[in-house]
PDB file of C-alpha atoms in Angstrom:
ATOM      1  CA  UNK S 805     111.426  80.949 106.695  1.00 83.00           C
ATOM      2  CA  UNK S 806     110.980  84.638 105.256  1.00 95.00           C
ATOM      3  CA  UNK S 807     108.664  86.793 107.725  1.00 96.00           C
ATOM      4  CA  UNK S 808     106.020  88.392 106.063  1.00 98.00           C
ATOM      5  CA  UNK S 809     106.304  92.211 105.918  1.00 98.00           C
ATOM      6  CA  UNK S 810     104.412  94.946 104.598  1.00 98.00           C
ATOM      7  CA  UNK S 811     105.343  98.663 104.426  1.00 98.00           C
ATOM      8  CA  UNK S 812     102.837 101.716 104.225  1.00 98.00           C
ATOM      9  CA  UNK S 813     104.226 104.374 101.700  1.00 98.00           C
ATOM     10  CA  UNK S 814     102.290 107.787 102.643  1.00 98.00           C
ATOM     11  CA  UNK S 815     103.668 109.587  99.652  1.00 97.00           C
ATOM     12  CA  UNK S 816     103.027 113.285  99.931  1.00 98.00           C
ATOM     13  CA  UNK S 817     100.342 112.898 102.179  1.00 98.00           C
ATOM     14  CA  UNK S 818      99.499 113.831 106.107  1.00 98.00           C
ATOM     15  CA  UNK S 819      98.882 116.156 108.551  1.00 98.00           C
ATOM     16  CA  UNK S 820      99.589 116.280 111.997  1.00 98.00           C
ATOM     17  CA  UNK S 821      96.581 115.897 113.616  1.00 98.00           C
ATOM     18  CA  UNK S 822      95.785 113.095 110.794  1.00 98.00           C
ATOM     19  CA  UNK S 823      99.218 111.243 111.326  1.00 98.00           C
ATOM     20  CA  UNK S 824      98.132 110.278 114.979  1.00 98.00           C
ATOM     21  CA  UNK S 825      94.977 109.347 114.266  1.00 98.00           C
ATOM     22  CA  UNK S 826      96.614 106.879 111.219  1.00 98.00           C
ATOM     23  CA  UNK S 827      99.407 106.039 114.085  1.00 98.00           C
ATOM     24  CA  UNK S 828      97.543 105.628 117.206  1.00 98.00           C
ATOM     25  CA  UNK S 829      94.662 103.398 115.224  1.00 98.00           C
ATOM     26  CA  UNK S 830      97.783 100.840 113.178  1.00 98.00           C
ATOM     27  CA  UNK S 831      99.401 100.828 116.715  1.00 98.00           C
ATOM     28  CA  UNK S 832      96.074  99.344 118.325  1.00 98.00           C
ATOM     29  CA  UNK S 833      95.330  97.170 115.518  1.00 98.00           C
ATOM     30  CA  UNK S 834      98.643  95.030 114.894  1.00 98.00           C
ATOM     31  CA  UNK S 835      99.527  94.792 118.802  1.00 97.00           C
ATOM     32  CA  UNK S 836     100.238  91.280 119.127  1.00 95.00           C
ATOM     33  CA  UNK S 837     100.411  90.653 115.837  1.00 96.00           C
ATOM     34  CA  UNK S 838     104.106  89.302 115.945  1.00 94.00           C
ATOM     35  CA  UNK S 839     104.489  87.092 112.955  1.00 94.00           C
ATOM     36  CA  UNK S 840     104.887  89.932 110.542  1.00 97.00           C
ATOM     37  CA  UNK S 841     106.984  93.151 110.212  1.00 98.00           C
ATOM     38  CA  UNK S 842     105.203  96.287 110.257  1.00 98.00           C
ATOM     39  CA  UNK S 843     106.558  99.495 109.064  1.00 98.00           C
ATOM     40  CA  UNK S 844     105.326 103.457 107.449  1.00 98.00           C
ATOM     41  CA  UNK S 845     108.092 105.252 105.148  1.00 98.00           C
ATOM     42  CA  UNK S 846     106.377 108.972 106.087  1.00 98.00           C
ATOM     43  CA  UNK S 847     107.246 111.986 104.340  1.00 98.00           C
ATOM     44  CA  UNK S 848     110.500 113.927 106.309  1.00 98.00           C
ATOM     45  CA  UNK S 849     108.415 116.292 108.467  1.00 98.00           C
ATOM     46  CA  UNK S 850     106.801 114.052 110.272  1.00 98.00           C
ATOM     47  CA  UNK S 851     109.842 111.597 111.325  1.00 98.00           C
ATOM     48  CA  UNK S 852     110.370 113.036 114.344  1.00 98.00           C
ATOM     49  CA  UNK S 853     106.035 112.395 114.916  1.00 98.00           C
ATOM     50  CA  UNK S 854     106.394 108.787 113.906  1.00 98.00           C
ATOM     51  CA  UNK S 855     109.251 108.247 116.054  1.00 98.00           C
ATOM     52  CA  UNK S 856     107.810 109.844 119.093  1.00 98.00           C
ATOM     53  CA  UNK S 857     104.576 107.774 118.579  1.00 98.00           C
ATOM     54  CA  UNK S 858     106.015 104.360 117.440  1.00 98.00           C
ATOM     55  CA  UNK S 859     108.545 103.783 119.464  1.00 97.00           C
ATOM     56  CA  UNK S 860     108.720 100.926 121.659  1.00 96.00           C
ATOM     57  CA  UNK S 861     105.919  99.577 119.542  1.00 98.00           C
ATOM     58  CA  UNK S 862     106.074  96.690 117.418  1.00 97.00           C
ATOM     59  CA  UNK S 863     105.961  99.423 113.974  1.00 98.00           C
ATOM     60  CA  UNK S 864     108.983 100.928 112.626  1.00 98.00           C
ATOM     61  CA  UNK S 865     109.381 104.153 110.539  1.00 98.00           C
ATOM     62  CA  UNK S 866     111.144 105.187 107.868  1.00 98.00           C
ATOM     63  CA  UNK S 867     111.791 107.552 105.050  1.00 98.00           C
ATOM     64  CA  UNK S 868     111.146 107.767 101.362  1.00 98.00           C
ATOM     65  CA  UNK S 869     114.609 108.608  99.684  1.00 98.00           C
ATOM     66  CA  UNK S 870     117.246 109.904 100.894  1.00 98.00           C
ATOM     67  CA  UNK S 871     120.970 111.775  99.037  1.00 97.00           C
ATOM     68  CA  UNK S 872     124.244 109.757  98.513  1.00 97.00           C
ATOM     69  CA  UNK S 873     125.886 112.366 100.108  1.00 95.00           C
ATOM     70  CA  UNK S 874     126.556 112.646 103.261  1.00 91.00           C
ATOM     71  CA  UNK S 875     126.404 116.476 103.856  1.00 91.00           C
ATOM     72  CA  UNK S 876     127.558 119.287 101.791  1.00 93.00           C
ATOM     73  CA  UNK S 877     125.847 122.389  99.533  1.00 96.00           C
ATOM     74  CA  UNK S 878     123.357 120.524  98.675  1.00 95.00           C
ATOM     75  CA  UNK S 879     119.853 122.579  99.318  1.00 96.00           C
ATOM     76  CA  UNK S 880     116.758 120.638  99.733  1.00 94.00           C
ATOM     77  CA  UNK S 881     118.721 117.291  99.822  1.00 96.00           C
ATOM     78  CA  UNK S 882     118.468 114.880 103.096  1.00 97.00           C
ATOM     79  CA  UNK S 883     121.316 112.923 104.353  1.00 98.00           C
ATOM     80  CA  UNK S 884     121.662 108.901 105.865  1.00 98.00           C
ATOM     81  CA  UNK S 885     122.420 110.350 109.363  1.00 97.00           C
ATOM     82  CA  UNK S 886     119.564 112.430 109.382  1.00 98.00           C
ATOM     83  CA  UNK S 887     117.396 109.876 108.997  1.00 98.00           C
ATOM     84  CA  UNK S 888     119.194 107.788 111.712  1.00 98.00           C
ATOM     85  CA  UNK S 889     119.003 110.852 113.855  1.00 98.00           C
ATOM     86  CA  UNK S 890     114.771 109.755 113.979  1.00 98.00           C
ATOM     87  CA  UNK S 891     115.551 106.237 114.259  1.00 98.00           C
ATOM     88  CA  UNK S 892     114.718 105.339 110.841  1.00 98.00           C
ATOM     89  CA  UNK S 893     115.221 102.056 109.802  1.00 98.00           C
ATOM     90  CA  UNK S 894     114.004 101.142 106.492  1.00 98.00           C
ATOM     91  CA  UNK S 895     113.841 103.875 103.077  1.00 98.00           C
ATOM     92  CA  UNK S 896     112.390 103.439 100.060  1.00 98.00           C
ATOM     93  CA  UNK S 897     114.610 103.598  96.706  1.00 98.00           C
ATOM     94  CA  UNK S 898     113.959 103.591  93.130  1.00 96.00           C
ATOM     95  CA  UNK S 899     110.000 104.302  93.831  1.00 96.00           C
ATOM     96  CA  UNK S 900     108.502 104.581  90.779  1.00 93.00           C
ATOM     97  CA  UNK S 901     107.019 108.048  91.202  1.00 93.00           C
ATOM     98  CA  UNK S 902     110.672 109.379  91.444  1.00 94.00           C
ATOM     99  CA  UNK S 903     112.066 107.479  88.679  1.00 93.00           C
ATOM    100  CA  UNK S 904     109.267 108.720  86.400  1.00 92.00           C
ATOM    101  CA  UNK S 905     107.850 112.280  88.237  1.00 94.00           C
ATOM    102  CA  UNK S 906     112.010 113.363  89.345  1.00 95.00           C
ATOM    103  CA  UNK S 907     114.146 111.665  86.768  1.00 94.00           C
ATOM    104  CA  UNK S 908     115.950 109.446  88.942  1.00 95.00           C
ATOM    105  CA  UNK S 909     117.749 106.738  87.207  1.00 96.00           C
ATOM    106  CA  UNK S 910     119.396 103.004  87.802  1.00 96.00           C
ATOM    107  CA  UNK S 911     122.611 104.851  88.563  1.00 95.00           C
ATOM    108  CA  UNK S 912     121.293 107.409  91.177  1.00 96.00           C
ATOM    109  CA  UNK S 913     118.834 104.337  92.775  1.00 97.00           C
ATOM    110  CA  UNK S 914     122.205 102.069  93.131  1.00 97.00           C
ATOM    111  CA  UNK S 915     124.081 105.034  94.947  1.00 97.00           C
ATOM    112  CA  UNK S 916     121.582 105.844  97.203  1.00 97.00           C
ATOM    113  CA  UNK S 917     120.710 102.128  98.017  1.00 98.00           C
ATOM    114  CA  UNK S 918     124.484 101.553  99.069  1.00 98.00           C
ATOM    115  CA  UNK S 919     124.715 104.816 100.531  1.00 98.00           C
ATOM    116  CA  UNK S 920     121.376 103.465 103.010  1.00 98.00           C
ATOM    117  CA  UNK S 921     123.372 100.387 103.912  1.00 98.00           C
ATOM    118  CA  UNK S 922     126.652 101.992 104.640  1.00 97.00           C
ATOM    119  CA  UNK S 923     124.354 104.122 107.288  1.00 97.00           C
ATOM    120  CA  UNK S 924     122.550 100.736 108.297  1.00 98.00           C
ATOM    121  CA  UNK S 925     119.153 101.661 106.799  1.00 98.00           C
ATOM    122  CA  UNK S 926     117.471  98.844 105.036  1.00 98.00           C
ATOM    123  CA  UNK S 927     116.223 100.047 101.894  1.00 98.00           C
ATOM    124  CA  UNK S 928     113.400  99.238 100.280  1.00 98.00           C
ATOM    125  CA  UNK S 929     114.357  98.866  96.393  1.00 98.00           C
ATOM    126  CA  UNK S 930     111.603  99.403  93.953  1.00 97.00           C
ATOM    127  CA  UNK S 931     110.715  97.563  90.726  1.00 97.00           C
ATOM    128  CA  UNK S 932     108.516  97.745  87.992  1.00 95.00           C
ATOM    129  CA  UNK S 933     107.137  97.973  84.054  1.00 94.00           C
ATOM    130  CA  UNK S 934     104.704 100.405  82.638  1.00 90.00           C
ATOM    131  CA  UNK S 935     101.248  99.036  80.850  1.00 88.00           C
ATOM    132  CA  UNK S 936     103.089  99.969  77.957  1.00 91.00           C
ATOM    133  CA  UNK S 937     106.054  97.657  78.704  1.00 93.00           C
ATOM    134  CA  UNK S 938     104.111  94.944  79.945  1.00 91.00           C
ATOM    135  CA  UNK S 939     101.918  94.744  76.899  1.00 91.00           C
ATOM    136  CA  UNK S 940     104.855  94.715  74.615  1.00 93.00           C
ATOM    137  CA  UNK S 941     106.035  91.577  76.897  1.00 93.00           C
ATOM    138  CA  UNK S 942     108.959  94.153  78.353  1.00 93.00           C
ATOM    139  CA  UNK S 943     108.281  93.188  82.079  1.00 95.00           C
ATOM    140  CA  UNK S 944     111.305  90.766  82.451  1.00 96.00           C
ATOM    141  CA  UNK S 945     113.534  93.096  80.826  1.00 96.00           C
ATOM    142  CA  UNK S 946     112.598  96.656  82.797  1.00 96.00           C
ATOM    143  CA  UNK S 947     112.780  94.694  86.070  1.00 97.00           C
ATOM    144  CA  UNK S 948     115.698  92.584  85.243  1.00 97.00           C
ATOM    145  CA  UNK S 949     117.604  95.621  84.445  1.00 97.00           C
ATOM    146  CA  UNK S 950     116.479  97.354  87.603  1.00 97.00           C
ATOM    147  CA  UNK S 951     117.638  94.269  89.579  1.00 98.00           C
ATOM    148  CA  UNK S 952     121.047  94.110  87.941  1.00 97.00           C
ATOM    149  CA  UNK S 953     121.571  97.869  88.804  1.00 96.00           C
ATOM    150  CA  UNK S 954     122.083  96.454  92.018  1.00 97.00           C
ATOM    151  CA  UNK S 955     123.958  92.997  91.694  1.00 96.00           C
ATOM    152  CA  UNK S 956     126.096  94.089  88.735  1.00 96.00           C
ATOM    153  CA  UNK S 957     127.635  97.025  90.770  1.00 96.00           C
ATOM    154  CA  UNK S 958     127.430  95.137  94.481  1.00 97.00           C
ATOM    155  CA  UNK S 959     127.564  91.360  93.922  1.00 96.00           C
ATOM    156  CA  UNK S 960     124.002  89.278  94.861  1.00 97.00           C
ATOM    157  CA  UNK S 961     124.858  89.810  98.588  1.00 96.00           C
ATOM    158  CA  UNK S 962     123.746  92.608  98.863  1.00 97.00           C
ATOM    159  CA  UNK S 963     120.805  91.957  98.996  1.00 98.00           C
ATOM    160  CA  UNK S 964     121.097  90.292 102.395  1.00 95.00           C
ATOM    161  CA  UNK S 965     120.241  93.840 103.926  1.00 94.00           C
ATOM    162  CA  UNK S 966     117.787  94.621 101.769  1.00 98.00           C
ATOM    163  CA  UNK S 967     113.956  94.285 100.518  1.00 98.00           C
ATOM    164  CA  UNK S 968     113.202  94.418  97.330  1.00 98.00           C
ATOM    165  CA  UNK S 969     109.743  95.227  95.951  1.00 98.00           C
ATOM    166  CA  UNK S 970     107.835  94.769  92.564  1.00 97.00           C
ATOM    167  CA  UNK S 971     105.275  97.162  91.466  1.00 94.00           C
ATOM    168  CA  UNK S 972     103.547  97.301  88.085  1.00 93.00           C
ATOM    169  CA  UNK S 973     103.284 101.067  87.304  1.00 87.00           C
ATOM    170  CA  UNK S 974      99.583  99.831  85.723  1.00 85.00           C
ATOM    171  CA  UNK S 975      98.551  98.459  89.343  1.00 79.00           C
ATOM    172  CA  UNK S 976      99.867 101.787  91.200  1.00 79.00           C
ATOM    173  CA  UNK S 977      96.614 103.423  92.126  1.00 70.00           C
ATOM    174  CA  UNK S 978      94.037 101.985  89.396  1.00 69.00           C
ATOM    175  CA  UNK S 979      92.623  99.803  91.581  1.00 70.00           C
ATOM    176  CA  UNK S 980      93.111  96.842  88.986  1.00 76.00           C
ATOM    177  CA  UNK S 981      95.708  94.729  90.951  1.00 80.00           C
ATOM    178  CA  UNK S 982      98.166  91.954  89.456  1.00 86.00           C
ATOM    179  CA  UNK S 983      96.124  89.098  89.727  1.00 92.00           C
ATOM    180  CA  UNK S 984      98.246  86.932  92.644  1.00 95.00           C
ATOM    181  CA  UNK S 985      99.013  84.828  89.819  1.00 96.00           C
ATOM    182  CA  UNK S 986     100.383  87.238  87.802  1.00 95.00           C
ATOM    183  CA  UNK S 987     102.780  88.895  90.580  1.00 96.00           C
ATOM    184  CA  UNK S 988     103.812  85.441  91.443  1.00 97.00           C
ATOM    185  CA  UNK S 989     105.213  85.152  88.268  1.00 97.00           C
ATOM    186  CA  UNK S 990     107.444  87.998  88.426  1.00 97.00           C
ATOM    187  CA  UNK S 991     108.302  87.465  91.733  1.00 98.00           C
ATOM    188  CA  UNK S 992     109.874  84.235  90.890  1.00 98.00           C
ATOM    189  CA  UNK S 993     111.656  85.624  88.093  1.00 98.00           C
ATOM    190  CA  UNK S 994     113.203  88.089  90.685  1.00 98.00           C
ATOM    191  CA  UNK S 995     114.309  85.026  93.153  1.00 98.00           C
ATOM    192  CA  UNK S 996     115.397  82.897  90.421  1.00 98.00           C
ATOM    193  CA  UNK S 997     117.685  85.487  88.951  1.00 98.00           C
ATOM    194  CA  UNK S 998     119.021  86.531  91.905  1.00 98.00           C
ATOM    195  CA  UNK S 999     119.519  82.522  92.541  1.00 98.00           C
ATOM    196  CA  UNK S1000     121.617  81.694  89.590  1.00 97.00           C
ATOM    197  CA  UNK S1001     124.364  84.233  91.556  1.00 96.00           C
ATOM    198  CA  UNK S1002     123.869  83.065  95.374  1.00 97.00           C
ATOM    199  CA  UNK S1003     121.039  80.798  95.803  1.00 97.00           C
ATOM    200  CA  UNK S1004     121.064  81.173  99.507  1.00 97.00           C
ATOM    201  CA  UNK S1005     120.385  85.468  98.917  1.00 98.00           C
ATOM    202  CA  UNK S1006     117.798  84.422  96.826  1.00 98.00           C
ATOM    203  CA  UNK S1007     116.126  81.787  99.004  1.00 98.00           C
ATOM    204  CA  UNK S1008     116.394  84.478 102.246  1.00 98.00           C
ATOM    205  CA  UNK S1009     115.590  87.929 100.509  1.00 98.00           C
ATOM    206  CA  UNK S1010     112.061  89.206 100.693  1.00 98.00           C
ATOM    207  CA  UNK S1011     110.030  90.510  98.192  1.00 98.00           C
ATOM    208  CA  UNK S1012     107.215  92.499  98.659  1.00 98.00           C
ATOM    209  CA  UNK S1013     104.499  93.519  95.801  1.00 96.00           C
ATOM    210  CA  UNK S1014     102.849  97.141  95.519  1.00 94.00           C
ATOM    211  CA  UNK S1015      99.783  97.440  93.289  1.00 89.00           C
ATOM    212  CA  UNK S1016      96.135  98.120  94.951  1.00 88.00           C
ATOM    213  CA  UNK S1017      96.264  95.577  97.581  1.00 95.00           C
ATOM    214  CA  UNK S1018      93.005  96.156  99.933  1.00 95.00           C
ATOM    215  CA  UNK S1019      92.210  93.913 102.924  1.00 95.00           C
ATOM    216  CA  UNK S1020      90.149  91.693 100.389  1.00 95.00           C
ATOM    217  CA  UNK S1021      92.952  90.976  98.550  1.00 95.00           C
ATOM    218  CA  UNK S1022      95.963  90.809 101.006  1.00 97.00           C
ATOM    219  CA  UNK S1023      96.112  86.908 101.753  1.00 96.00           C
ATOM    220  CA  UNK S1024      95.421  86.023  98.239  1.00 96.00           C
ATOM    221  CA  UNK S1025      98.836  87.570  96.934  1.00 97.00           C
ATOM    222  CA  UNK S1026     100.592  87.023 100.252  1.00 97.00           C
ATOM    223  CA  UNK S1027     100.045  82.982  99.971  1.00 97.00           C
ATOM    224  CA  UNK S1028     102.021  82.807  96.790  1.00 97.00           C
ATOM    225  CA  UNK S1029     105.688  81.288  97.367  1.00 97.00           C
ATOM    226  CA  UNK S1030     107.457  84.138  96.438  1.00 98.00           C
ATOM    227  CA  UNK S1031     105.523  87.260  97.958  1.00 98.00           C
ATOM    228  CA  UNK S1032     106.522  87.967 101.418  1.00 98.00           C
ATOM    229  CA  UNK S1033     104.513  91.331 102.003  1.00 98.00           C
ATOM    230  CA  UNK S1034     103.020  94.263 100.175  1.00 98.00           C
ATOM    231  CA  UNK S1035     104.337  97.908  99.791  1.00 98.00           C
ATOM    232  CA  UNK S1036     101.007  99.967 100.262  1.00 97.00           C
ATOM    233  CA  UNK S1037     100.083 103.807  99.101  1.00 95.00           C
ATOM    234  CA  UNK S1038      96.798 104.963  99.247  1.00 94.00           C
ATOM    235  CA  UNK S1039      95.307 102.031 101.433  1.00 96.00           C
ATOM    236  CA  UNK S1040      98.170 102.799 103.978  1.00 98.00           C
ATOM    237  CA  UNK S1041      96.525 106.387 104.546  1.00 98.00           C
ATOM    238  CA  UNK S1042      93.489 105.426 106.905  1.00 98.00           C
ATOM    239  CA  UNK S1043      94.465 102.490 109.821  1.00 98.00           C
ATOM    240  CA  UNK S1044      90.728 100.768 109.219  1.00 98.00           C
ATOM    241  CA  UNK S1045      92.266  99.989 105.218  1.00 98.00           C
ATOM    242  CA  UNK S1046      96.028  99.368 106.706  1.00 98.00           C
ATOM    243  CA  UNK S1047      95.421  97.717 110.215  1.00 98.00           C
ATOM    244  CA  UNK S1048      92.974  94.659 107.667  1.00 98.00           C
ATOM    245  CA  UNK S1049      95.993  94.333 105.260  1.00 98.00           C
ATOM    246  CA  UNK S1050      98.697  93.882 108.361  1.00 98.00           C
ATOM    247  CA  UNK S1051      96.441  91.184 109.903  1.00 97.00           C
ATOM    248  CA  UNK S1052      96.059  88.859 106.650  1.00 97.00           C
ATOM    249  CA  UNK S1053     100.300  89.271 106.498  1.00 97.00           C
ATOM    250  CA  UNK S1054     100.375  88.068 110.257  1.00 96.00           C
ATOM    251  CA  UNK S1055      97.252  85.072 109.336  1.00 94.00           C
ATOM    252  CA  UNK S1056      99.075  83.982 106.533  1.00 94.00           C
ATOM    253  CA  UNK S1057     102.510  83.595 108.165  1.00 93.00           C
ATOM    254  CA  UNK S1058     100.950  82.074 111.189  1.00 89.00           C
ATOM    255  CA  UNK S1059      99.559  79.337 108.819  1.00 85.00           C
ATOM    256  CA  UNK S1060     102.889  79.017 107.037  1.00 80.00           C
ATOM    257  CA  UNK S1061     104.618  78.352 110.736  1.00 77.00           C
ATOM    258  CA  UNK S1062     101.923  76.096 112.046  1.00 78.00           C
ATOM    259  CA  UNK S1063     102.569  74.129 108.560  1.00 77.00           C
ATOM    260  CA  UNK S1064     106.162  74.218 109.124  1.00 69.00           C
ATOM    261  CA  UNK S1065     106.100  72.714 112.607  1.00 58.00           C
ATOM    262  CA  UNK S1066     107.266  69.058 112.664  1.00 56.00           C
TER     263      UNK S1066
END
């Protein structure tokens, strides 16, 4: 059985002094909460903050890209290692916001995706159409072609250390979610491609959606089959909108496991 997860993304956002708050309020709230995975991809700053605070907690920390390279002249850029160095252990690639705000592309997304797994990061690969695409009945082919970024270069296994996540650019921030319905149904395009390579990848990988999901929400989406979590922005940035959305992941797989016992 998949264990649900979610993931706060804190974009460009934080401060110090408003970090521990966030940190010391989503430690207190999910303690105990042991059925789900818990984690906050924070901007590069404030790694060595997370890690100080989170550590021996049940939250992990990560980053929100990271270079292909190793090392080298390249100014600005952030290696594997020295996210390792703060005990990172999950990083988001292929958000959205870079592939549309930075130019990144498929090719770039794939290199830094293996380049995380080669330094035993789990990255957190990113997914999703435009209103524009969606409307003109695109979805299946923007995401499928994301996907296959991945599984045409790698093979389907690789996604066994991996999470893959699907959100619709016209959810991101509008605070007009995919109805659970609706992500369902993309979700289980994702699994079922993936499936026709390595059905046992497909039945084990876990994919999380990103769109406005609030506390109100949460368990609706997260009781579909084939949504295992959510990646969070904005709600991620305050631990009394966060801490809610954590709890109905941990409710909902508590229900699955009761259901699952013989």
């Amino acid at each position: 059985m998949r264990r649900k997860m979610v993931v706060g993304n804190w974009k460009m956002n934080g401060s110090i002094a408003t970090n521990k708050v966030l940190l010391d309020g989503l430690v207190a709230g999910v303690h105990g909460y042991d059925n789900s995975d818990y984690v906050v991809c924070v901007p590069y700053p404030y790694l060595c903050q997370a890690q100080q605070l989170l550590q021996d907690t049940n939250v992990a920390w990560g980053g929100q890209n990271l270079c292909s390279t190793k090392n080298g002249a390249l100014t600005g850029a952030v290696a594997p290692h020295m996210l390792t160095d703060y005990g990172c252990t999950h990083v988001l690639i292929g958000h959205s916001e870079r592939r549309s705000q930075f130019h990144e592309t498929d090719d770039t997304a794939a290199a830094r995706f293996l380049a995380a797994q080669q330094a035993g990061i789990t990255p957190i690969f990113c997914m999703g159409e435009t209103a524009e695409e969606r409307e003109s009945d695109w979805t299946d082919y923007i995401v499928g072609r994301q996907l296959d970024s991945l599984i045409r270069r790698f093979g389907a296994n690789v996604l066994d250390n991996a999470v893959l996540a699907y959100e619709p650019l016209w959810a991101v921030g509008t605070g007009k979610p995919a109805t659970p319905e609706q992500a369902q149904e993309v979700h289980a395009f994702i699994r079922d491609r993936i499936a026709k390579l390595d059905y046992e990848v497909a039945a084990s990988v876990r994919i999380l959606y990103g769109g406005s999901v609030t506390g109100a929400n949460a368990e609706q989406l997260f009781e579909m089959p084939d949504i295992d979590g959510g990646l969070i922005g904005r709600a991620s940035l305050k631990a009394e909108d966060f801490v809610p959305i954590c709890r109905a992941a941990h409710a909902t797989a508590t229900r699955c496991l009761a259901t699952a016992k013989p």
